Amino acid sequence: MSAPLRRLQQAPRHLLVCEKGHARHARSRHEAHVRDHAYNCRVSVLIPECGMLPQVLKSAVADLGEYYVVRGLPVHQLLDLEFIECFVRKGSCYALAYNTRIDQDNTAALLPTGKLILSVDKDTYEELGLQGHPSRYSGKKPMRYIITIDLTDSNFHPDGKKHKRVLWALKEKKPLEFDFLLAWYNSGAEGSTLMSYFPKNQIQALKPKVTFSTLRDLQCPVLQSNELEGKPEESCSTEELFEWLGAVLNQVNLDNVSSSFLSTYCCPQPNTVVDQAFLCTITGFIIPEKIIQLLEQLCCYFSEPKLAQWLTLTVHGFADSPVSWRENEHGFHKGGENLYNFVIFRNLDYWLQMALGTNDDCPP
């Protein structure tokens, strides 16, 4: 059997990184991990022993804000001095090329740090003539390249050679144009808005979609915050919880009945049955600042006595984004997985689980 065929038959690698902390500890890094994951398309909150939207979540869900779709935006417009001054330097600006495939198409993303990431095929890279490096996942003969442009670099100004060279490459030599998802976060000072910056026929404002549901008679794993590995007959491990949560969020039947042709999965042992569980799902272009606000409200949920022993916050990244955490290159391979999950316990201990597919680096 040939080597390529053997690789196709092998199960793809998946990586799950787990760590434990306390939400109120001075050195807790939970907010930093959220900020490092820039591009998020779905957020799910699961609260056992709860049947309706808790009061502490109402304001956080109502304050998710807007994001924007900008059609046919030339990449060189992101190099415009006014755009950089108004949005890149005065807040956190997020931009992600929309409806592009990371393993086949040219694509682009602007990080809140001011780094513009271009992931392009070999022909485009050679036409642009900009400095970059081969993709880590393109094999021995590179067919894809990554170009990083720092829009906040002191040498990157309209009168400098660097800015002129990049602008010429993206505007004249090889123009790149995408539909972009955009969001901007500016804490405090009033400033310009994305709606006023782009032509009205080019930009559309959208709000994340929020859905609520109540799950009845749900089997839930028994967890102990100080036991990541679990204990036989006492508590389940973090890996077992992660697998169970995936089944619940995807509405997989956990009964393990012999007549089921779809799934034989069942809840890990030990477990308990809760009368009801509240599930909130948010879809759209959701920036880390809003997720941090939501996470803080979830911690406040336990400020009063509750039946729930724990709750979860699960965040899925875009499968075709050029990066996952920070500037780590992201590839699709067979699924493009990049997600993380918080399990928040009643005493505000938490587990943080970060999961990735084959073509990705270990989270920071």
Short mmCIF file of C-alpha atoms in Angstrom, two decimals:
data_model
loop_
_atom_site.label_atom_id
_atom_site.label_comp_id
_atom_site.label_asym_id
_atom_site.label_seq_id
_atom_site.Cartn_x
_atom_site.Cartn_y
_atom_site.Cartn_z
CA MET A 1 0.00 0.00 0.00
CA SER A 2 1.36 3.43 -0.94
CA ALA A 3 2.22 5.99 1.75
CA PRO A 4 -0.40 8.57 0.60
CA LEU A 5 -3.11 5.89 0.70
CA ARG A 6 -2.07 4.83 4.19
CA ARG A 7 -2.30 8.45 5.34
CA LEU A 8 -5.82 8.75 3.94
CA GLN A 9 -6.92 5.70 5.92
CA GLN A 10 -5.45 6.95 9.17
CA ALA A 11 -7.68 8.75 11.64
CA PRO A 12 -6.85 12.48 11.73
CA ARG A 13 -4.99 13.76 14.76
CA HIS A 14 -6.99 15.73 17.30
CA LEU A 15 -5.48 17.66 20.18
CA LEU A 16 -7.21 18.46 23.46
CA VAL A 17 -5.33 20.66 25.94
CA CYS A 18 -6.78 21.09 29.43
CA GLU A 19 -5.88 23.34 32.33
CA LYS A 20 -7.41 24.19 35.69
CA GLY A 21 -7.72 27.54 37.44
CA HIS A 22 -9.88 29.82 39.56
CA ALA A 23 -11.79 32.70 37.98
CA ARG A 24 -10.96 35.09 40.81
CA HIS A 25 -7.29 34.19 41.17
CA ALA A 26 -4.99 37.15 40.44
CA ARG A 27 -2.90 35.08 38.02
CA SER A 28 -5.78 33.39 36.22
CA ARG A 29 -5.24 33.41 32.45
CA HIS A 30 -8.80 32.65 31.41
CA GLU A 31 -9.40 36.11 29.91
CA ALA A 32 -6.06 36.02 28.06
CA HIS A 33 -7.00 32.70 26.43
CA VAL A 34 -10.31 34.19 25.27
CA ARG A 35 -8.58 37.27 23.82
CA ASP A 36 -6.05 35.11 21.99
CA HIS A 37 -8.83 33.38 19.99
CA ALA A 38 -9.99 36.15 17.69
CA TYR A 39 -12.47 34.61 15.25
CA ASN A 40 -15.54 32.94 16.77
CA CYS A 41 -18.68 31.79 14.99
CA ARG A 42 -20.69 30.05 17.72
CA VAL A 43 -21.01 30.28 21.51
CA SER A 44 -23.05 27.80 23.55
CA VAL A 45 -23.97 28.03 27.25
CA LEU A 46 -25.29 24.96 29.06
CA ILE A 47 -26.64 25.28 32.62
CA PRO A 48 -27.93 22.12 34.34
CA GLU A 49 -30.84 22.46 36.79
CA CYS A 50 -32.06 25.59 34.99
CA GLY A 51 -35.08 25.95 32.73
CA MET A 52 -35.02 29.54 31.48
CA LEU A 53 -32.68 32.45 30.74
CA PRO A 54 -31.03 33.50 34.02
CA GLN A 55 -31.31 37.17 34.93
CA VAL A 56 -27.53 37.64 35.01
CA LEU A 57 -27.28 36.56 31.37
CA LYS A 58 -29.99 38.83 30.00
CA SER A 59 -27.81 41.94 29.83
CA ALA A 60 -24.81 40.05 28.42
CA VAL A 61 -26.91 38.48 25.66
CA ALA A 62 -28.61 41.82 24.92
CA ASP A 63 -25.20 43.55 24.69
CA LEU A 64 -23.61 41.31 22.07
CA GLY A 65 -23.52 44.26 19.67
CA GLU A 66 -23.38 44.28 15.90
CA TYR A 67 -20.99 42.96 13.32
CA TYR A 68 -20.79 43.81 9.64
CA VAL A 69 -20.56 42.16 6.24
CA VAL A 70 -18.64 44.24 3.70
CA ARG A 71 -19.05 43.00 0.13
CA GLY A 72 -16.24 43.09 -2.42
CA LEU A 73 -13.72 44.89 -0.20
CA PRO A 74 -10.26 45.27 -1.81
CA VAL A 75 -7.58 44.32 0.71
CA HIS A 76 -5.60 47.47 -0.08
CA GLN A 77 -8.36 49.56 1.54
CA LEU A 78 -7.32 48.12 4.89
CA LEU A 79 -3.98 49.88 4.35
CA ASP A 80 -5.66 53.26 4.11
CA LEU A 81 -4.26 55.73 6.67
CA GLU A 82 -7.72 56.88 7.77
CA PHE A 83 -8.87 53.29 8.38
CA ILE A 84 -5.74 52.48 10.39
CA GLU A 85 -6.02 55.65 12.50
CA CYS A 86 -9.77 55.36 13.14
CA PHE A 87 -10.14 51.64 13.76
CA VAL A 88 -6.83 49.77 14.03
CA ARG A 89 -5.11 52.17 16.44
CA LYS A 90 -8.21 53.25 18.38
CA GLY A 91 -9.66 49.96 19.53
CA SER A 92 -9.74 46.32 18.48
CA CYS A 93 -10.56 45.76 14.82
CA TYR A 94 -11.43 42.29 13.57
CA ALA A 95 -11.76 41.38 9.89
CA LEU A 96 -12.09 37.92 8.32
CA ALA A 97 -12.55 36.99 4.67
CA TYR A 98 -15.94 35.32 4.34
CA ASN A 99 -16.89 32.25 2.27
CA THR A 100 -13.30 31.34 1.44
CA ARG A 101 -11.70 27.91 1.88
CA ILE A 102 -8.38 28.01 3.72
CA ASP A 103 -7.04 24.93 1.92
CA GLN A 104 -7.98 26.07 -1.61
CA ASP A 105 -8.61 29.81 -1.87
CA ASN A 106 -6.74 32.99 -1.15
CA THR A 107 -7.96 34.47 2.13
CA ALA A 108 -7.17 37.25 4.60
CA ALA A 109 -7.71 38.29 8.20
CA LEU A 110 -6.98 41.38 10.29
CA LEU A 111 -6.17 40.70 13.95
CA PRO A 112 -6.93 43.20 16.75
CA THR A 113 -3.16 43.56 17.18
CA GLY A 114 -3.02 45.28 13.78
CA LYS A 115 -1.50 42.28 11.99
CA LEU A 116 -2.91 41.66 8.51
CA ILE A 117 -2.56 37.96 7.62
CA LEU A 118 -2.72 36.83 3.99
CA SER A 119 -2.89 33.12 3.19
CA VAL A 120 -2.38 32.75 -0.56
CA ASP A 121 -1.57 30.11 -3.16
CA LYS A 122 1.85 29.86 -4.80
CA ASP A 123 0.91 31.77 -7.98
CA THR A 124 -0.57 34.69 -6.03
CA TYR A 125 2.44 34.79 -3.72
CA GLU A 126 4.84 35.03 -6.65
CA GLU A 127 2.74 37.72 -8.33
CA LEU A 128 2.54 39.83 -5.18
CA GLY A 129 6.28 39.70 -4.56
CA LEU A 130 5.82 40.37 -0.83
CA GLN A 131 7.92 38.70 1.83
CA GLY A 132 6.31 35.71 3.49
CA HIS A 133 6.96 32.10 4.38
CA PRO A 134 5.63 28.71 3.22
CA SER A 135 2.60 27.31 4.99
CA ARG A 136 3.51 24.68 7.56
CA TYR A 137 0.88 22.39 6.06
CA SER A 138 1.63 22.54 2.33
CA GLY A 139 4.11 19.64 2.13
CA LYS A 140 7.65 19.43 0.78
CA LYS A 141 6.79 21.54 -2.27
CA PRO A 142 5.05 24.63 -0.85
CA MET A 143 1.80 25.44 -2.61
CA ARG A 144 0.59 27.98 -0.04
CA TYR A 145 2.30 30.94 1.62
CA ILE A 146 1.59 33.17 4.62
CA ILE A 147 2.25 36.93 4.47
CA THR A 148 2.05 39.03 7.64
CA ILE A 149 1.83 42.84 7.45
CA ASP A 150 1.94 44.89 10.66
CA LEU A 151 -0.29 47.93 10.07
CA THR A 152 0.89 49.50 13.34
CA ASP A 153 4.61 49.28 12.53
CA SER A 154 6.25 52.69 12.90
CA ASN A 155 7.92 52.15 9.50
CA PHE A 156 4.57 51.46 7.88
CA HIS A 157 3.40 54.97 6.97
CA PRO A 158 2.21 56.50 3.65
CA ASP A 159 5.54 58.19 2.91
CA GLY A 160 7.62 55.09 3.64
CA LYS A 161 8.95 52.61 1.10
CA LYS A 162 7.39 49.68 2.91
CA HIS A 163 3.84 51.07 2.75
CA LYS A 164 4.21 52.08 -0.90
CA ARG A 165 5.57 48.66 -1.84
CA VAL A 166 2.76 46.76 -0.12
CA LEU A 167 0.08 49.13 -1.45
CA TRP A 168 1.39 48.80 -5.01
CA ALA A 169 1.44 45.00 -4.74
CA LEU A 170 -2.14 44.75 -3.44
CA LYS A 171 -3.64 47.54 -5.54
CA GLU A 172 -1.79 47.38 -8.87
CA LYS A 173 0.24 44.18 -9.15
CA LYS A 174 -2.23 41.60 -7.82
CA PRO A 175 -5.44 43.10 -6.44
CA LEU A 176 -7.12 40.89 -3.85
CA GLU A 177 -10.80 41.36 -3.01
CA PHE A 178 -13.03 39.50 -0.55
CA ASP A 179 -16.32 39.68 1.26
CA PHE A 180 -15.31 40.46 4.84
CA LEU A 181 -16.85 40.01 8.26
CA LEU A 182 -15.88 43.05 10.35
CA ALA A 183 -16.28 44.02 13.99
CA TRP A 184 -14.80 46.84 16.03
CA TYR A 185 -14.55 47.20 19.78
CA ASN A 186 -13.72 50.56 21.34
CA SER A 187 -14.04 50.87 25.10
CA GLY A 188 -14.91 54.37 26.14
CA ALA A 189 -14.08 57.15 23.70
CA GLU A 190 -16.49 58.04 20.93
CA GLY A 191 -15.17 57.55 17.44
CA SER A 192 -16.05 56.73 13.87
CA THR A 193 -18.27 53.79 13.03
CA LEU A 194 -17.73 51.12 10.41
CA MET A 195 -21.19 51.87 9.01
CA SER A 196 -20.18 55.47 8.29
CA TYR A 197 -16.76 54.56 6.89
CA PHE A 198 -17.87 52.20 4.10
CA PRO A 199 -20.44 52.99 1.36
CA LYS A 200 -23.97 52.03 2.40
CA ASN A 201 -24.43 49.77 -0.62
CA GLN A 202 -21.31 47.82 0.38
CA ILE A 203 -21.83 47.27 4.12
CA GLN A 204 -24.58 45.53 6.06
CA ALA A 205 -25.02 45.48 9.84
CA LEU A 206 -26.01 42.18 11.45
CA LYS A 207 -26.68 40.99 14.98
CA PRO A 208 -25.71 37.57 16.33
CA LYS A 209 -28.58 35.07 16.31
CA VAL A 210 -29.58 33.84 19.76
CA THR A 211 -31.64 30.70 20.39
CA PHE A 212 -32.83 29.20 23.69
CA SER A 213 -33.97 25.68 24.50
CA THR A 214 -34.71 23.57 27.56
CA LEU A 215 -33.41 20.00 27.68
CA ARG A 216 -35.52 17.60 29.74
CA ASP A 217 -34.31 14.64 31.84
CA LEU A 218 -30.69 15.12 30.81
CA GLN A 219 -28.03 12.67 31.95
CA CYS A 220 -25.03 14.71 33.20
CA PRO A 221 -21.59 13.46 34.23
CA VAL A 222 -20.60 13.83 37.86
CA LEU A 223 -17.60 16.19 38.06
CA GLN A 224 -15.20 17.25 40.80
CA SER A 225 -13.33 20.48 40.16
CA ASN A 226 -10.06 19.19 41.63
CA GLU A 227 -10.07 15.96 39.60
CA LEU A 228 -9.19 16.62 35.95
CA GLU A 229 -8.53 12.91 35.41
CA GLY A 230 -11.65 11.83 37.28
CA LYS A 231 -11.91 9.04 39.84
CA PRO A 232 -13.40 5.58 39.23
CA GLU A 233 -16.99 5.47 40.51
CA GLU A 234 -16.65 9.01 41.90
CA SER A 235 -16.27 11.49 39.02
CA CYS A 236 -15.74 11.74 35.27
CA SER A 237 -12.62 13.06 33.57
CA THR A 238 -12.26 16.22 31.54
CA GLU A 239 -12.00 14.16 28.33
CA GLU A 240 -15.23 12.30 29.11
CA LEU A 241 -16.99 15.59 29.84
CA PHE A 242 -15.75 17.09 26.55
CA GLU A 243 -17.04 14.12 24.53
CA TRP A 244 -20.38 14.17 26.34
CA LEU A 245 -20.78 17.92 25.81
CA GLY A 246 -20.17 17.51 22.08
CA ALA A 247 -22.99 15.00 21.93
CA VAL A 248 -25.37 17.25 23.88
CA LEU A 249 -24.64 20.37 21.82
CA ASN A 250 -25.18 18.37 18.63
CA GLN A 251 -28.42 16.88 20.02
CA VAL A 252 -27.17 13.30 19.87
CA ASN A 253 -29.41 10.80 21.65
CA LEU A 254 -27.65 9.48 24.78
CA ASP A 255 -29.96 6.51 25.42
CA ASN A 256 -27.72 3.94 23.69
CA VAL A 257 -30.70 1.85 22.58
CA SER A 258 -30.11 -1.15 20.33
CA SER A 259 -32.59 0.13 17.73
CA SER A 260 -30.58 3.32 17.10
CA PHE A 261 -28.60 3.30 13.87
CA LEU A 262 -27.16 6.78 14.43
CA SER A 263 -25.39 6.58 17.76
CA THR A 264 -24.54 4.07 20.47
CA TYR A 265 -22.98 6.76 22.66
CA CYS A 266 -24.12 7.04 26.26
CA CYS A 267 -23.32 9.37 29.13
CA PRO A 268 -20.11 8.41 31.01
CA GLN A 269 -20.25 6.96 34.52
CA PRO A 270 -20.91 8.14 37.16
CA ASN A 271 -23.76 10.39 36.08
CA THR A 272 -26.94 11.92 37.38
CA VAL A 273 -30.22 12.87 35.70
CA VAL A 274 -31.32 16.52 35.94
CA ASP A 275 -34.95 17.45 35.37
CA GLN A 276 -34.01 20.24 32.99
CA ALA A 277 -31.03 22.10 31.56
CA PHE A 278 -30.92 25.48 29.85
CA LEU A 279 -29.10 25.77 26.53
CA CYS A 280 -28.33 29.12 24.87
CA THR A 281 -26.67 29.17 21.44
CA ILE A 282 -25.29 32.32 19.80
CA THR A 283 -24.15 32.33 16.17
CA GLY A 284 -22.49 35.11 14.17
CA PHE A 285 -19.18 36.97 14.26
CA ILE A 286 -18.56 37.10 18.00
CA ILE A 287 -15.54 39.01 19.29
CA PRO A 288 -13.55 38.00 22.40
CA GLU A 289 -14.49 41.14 24.36
CA LYS A 290 -18.16 40.09 24.30
CA ILE A 291 -17.29 36.52 25.27
CA ILE A 292 -15.32 37.82 28.28
CA GLN A 293 -18.38 39.82 29.38
CA LEU A 294 -20.53 36.72 29.04
CA LEU A 295 -18.01 34.63 30.95
CA GLU A 296 -17.99 37.15 33.80
CA GLN A 297 -21.79 37.05 34.03
CA LEU A 298 -21.68 33.26 34.15
CA CYS A 299 -19.32 33.48 37.12
CA CYS A 300 -21.84 35.79 38.81
CA TYR A 301 -24.54 33.14 38.31
CA PHE A 302 -23.20 31.29 41.36
CA SER A 303 -23.24 34.37 43.62
CA GLU A 304 -26.58 33.08 44.94
CA PRO A 305 -27.29 29.43 45.87
CA LYS A 306 -28.06 27.27 42.83
CA LEU A 307 -28.87 23.62 42.27
CA ALA A 308 -26.32 23.40 39.47
CA GLN A 309 -22.86 22.14 40.45
CA TRP A 310 -21.29 23.53 37.25
CA LEU A 311 -22.06 25.09 33.88
CA THR A 312 -20.27 25.27 30.53
CA LEU A 313 -19.36 27.91 27.94
CA THR A 314 -18.28 26.49 24.57
CA VAL A 315 -16.81 28.64 21.78
CA HIS A 316 -16.26 27.45 18.20
CA GLY A 317 -13.82 29.18 15.86
CA PHE A 318 -14.26 29.54 12.11
CA ALA A 319 -13.10 26.41 10.32
CA ASP A 320 -11.48 28.42 7.51
CA SER A 321 -9.78 31.25 9.41
CA PRO A 322 -6.05 31.70 8.64
CA VAL A 323 -5.18 31.59 12.36
CA SER A 324 -6.55 29.90 15.49
CA TRP A 325 -4.92 31.21 18.68
CA ARG A 326 -2.87 34.40 18.41
CA GLU A 327 -1.00 34.23 15.08
CA ASN A 328 -0.77 30.43 15.01
CA GLU A 329 -1.42 29.20 11.49
CA HIS A 330 -4.64 27.23 11.10
CA GLY A 331 -5.43 24.63 8.43
CA PHE A 332 -8.58 22.76 7.54
CA HIS A 333 -7.37 19.20 6.77
CA LYS A 334 -10.57 17.20 7.40
CA GLY A 335 -12.60 19.47 9.64
CA GLY A 336 -10.93 22.74 10.61
CA GLU A 337 -11.69 22.26 14.30
CA ASN A 338 -10.58 25.00 16.69
CA LEU A 339 -12.68 25.49 19.80
CA TYR A 340 -12.50 25.89 23.55
CA ASN A 341 -14.75 25.14 26.48
CA PHE A 342 -14.97 26.46 30.02
CA VAL A 343 -16.46 24.34 32.78
CA ILE A 344 -17.21 26.76 35.63
CA PHE A 345 -17.86 25.20 39.02
CA ARG A 346 -19.93 26.54 41.89
CA ASN A 347 -16.78 27.60 43.80
CA LEU A 348 -15.53 29.41 40.62
CA ASP A 349 -12.85 26.86 39.90
CA TYR A 350 -12.79 26.24 36.17
CA TRP A 351 -11.54 23.80 33.61
CA LEU A 352 -10.43 25.21 30.28
CA GLN A 353 -10.41 22.74 27.38
CA MET A 354 -8.86 23.78 24.04
CA ALA A 355 -9.33 21.48 21.05
CA LEU A 356 -7.71 21.50 17.62
CA GLY A 357 -7.66 19.36 14.49
CA THR A 358 -4.69 18.07 12.52
CA ASN A 359 -3.35 21.22 10.86
CA ASP A 360 -2.86 23.44 13.87
CA ASP A 361 -0.35 24.35 16.57
CA CYS A 362 -0.79 23.62 20.26
CA PRO A 363 -2.66 26.54 21.91
CA PRO A 364 -0.48 29.03 23.82
#
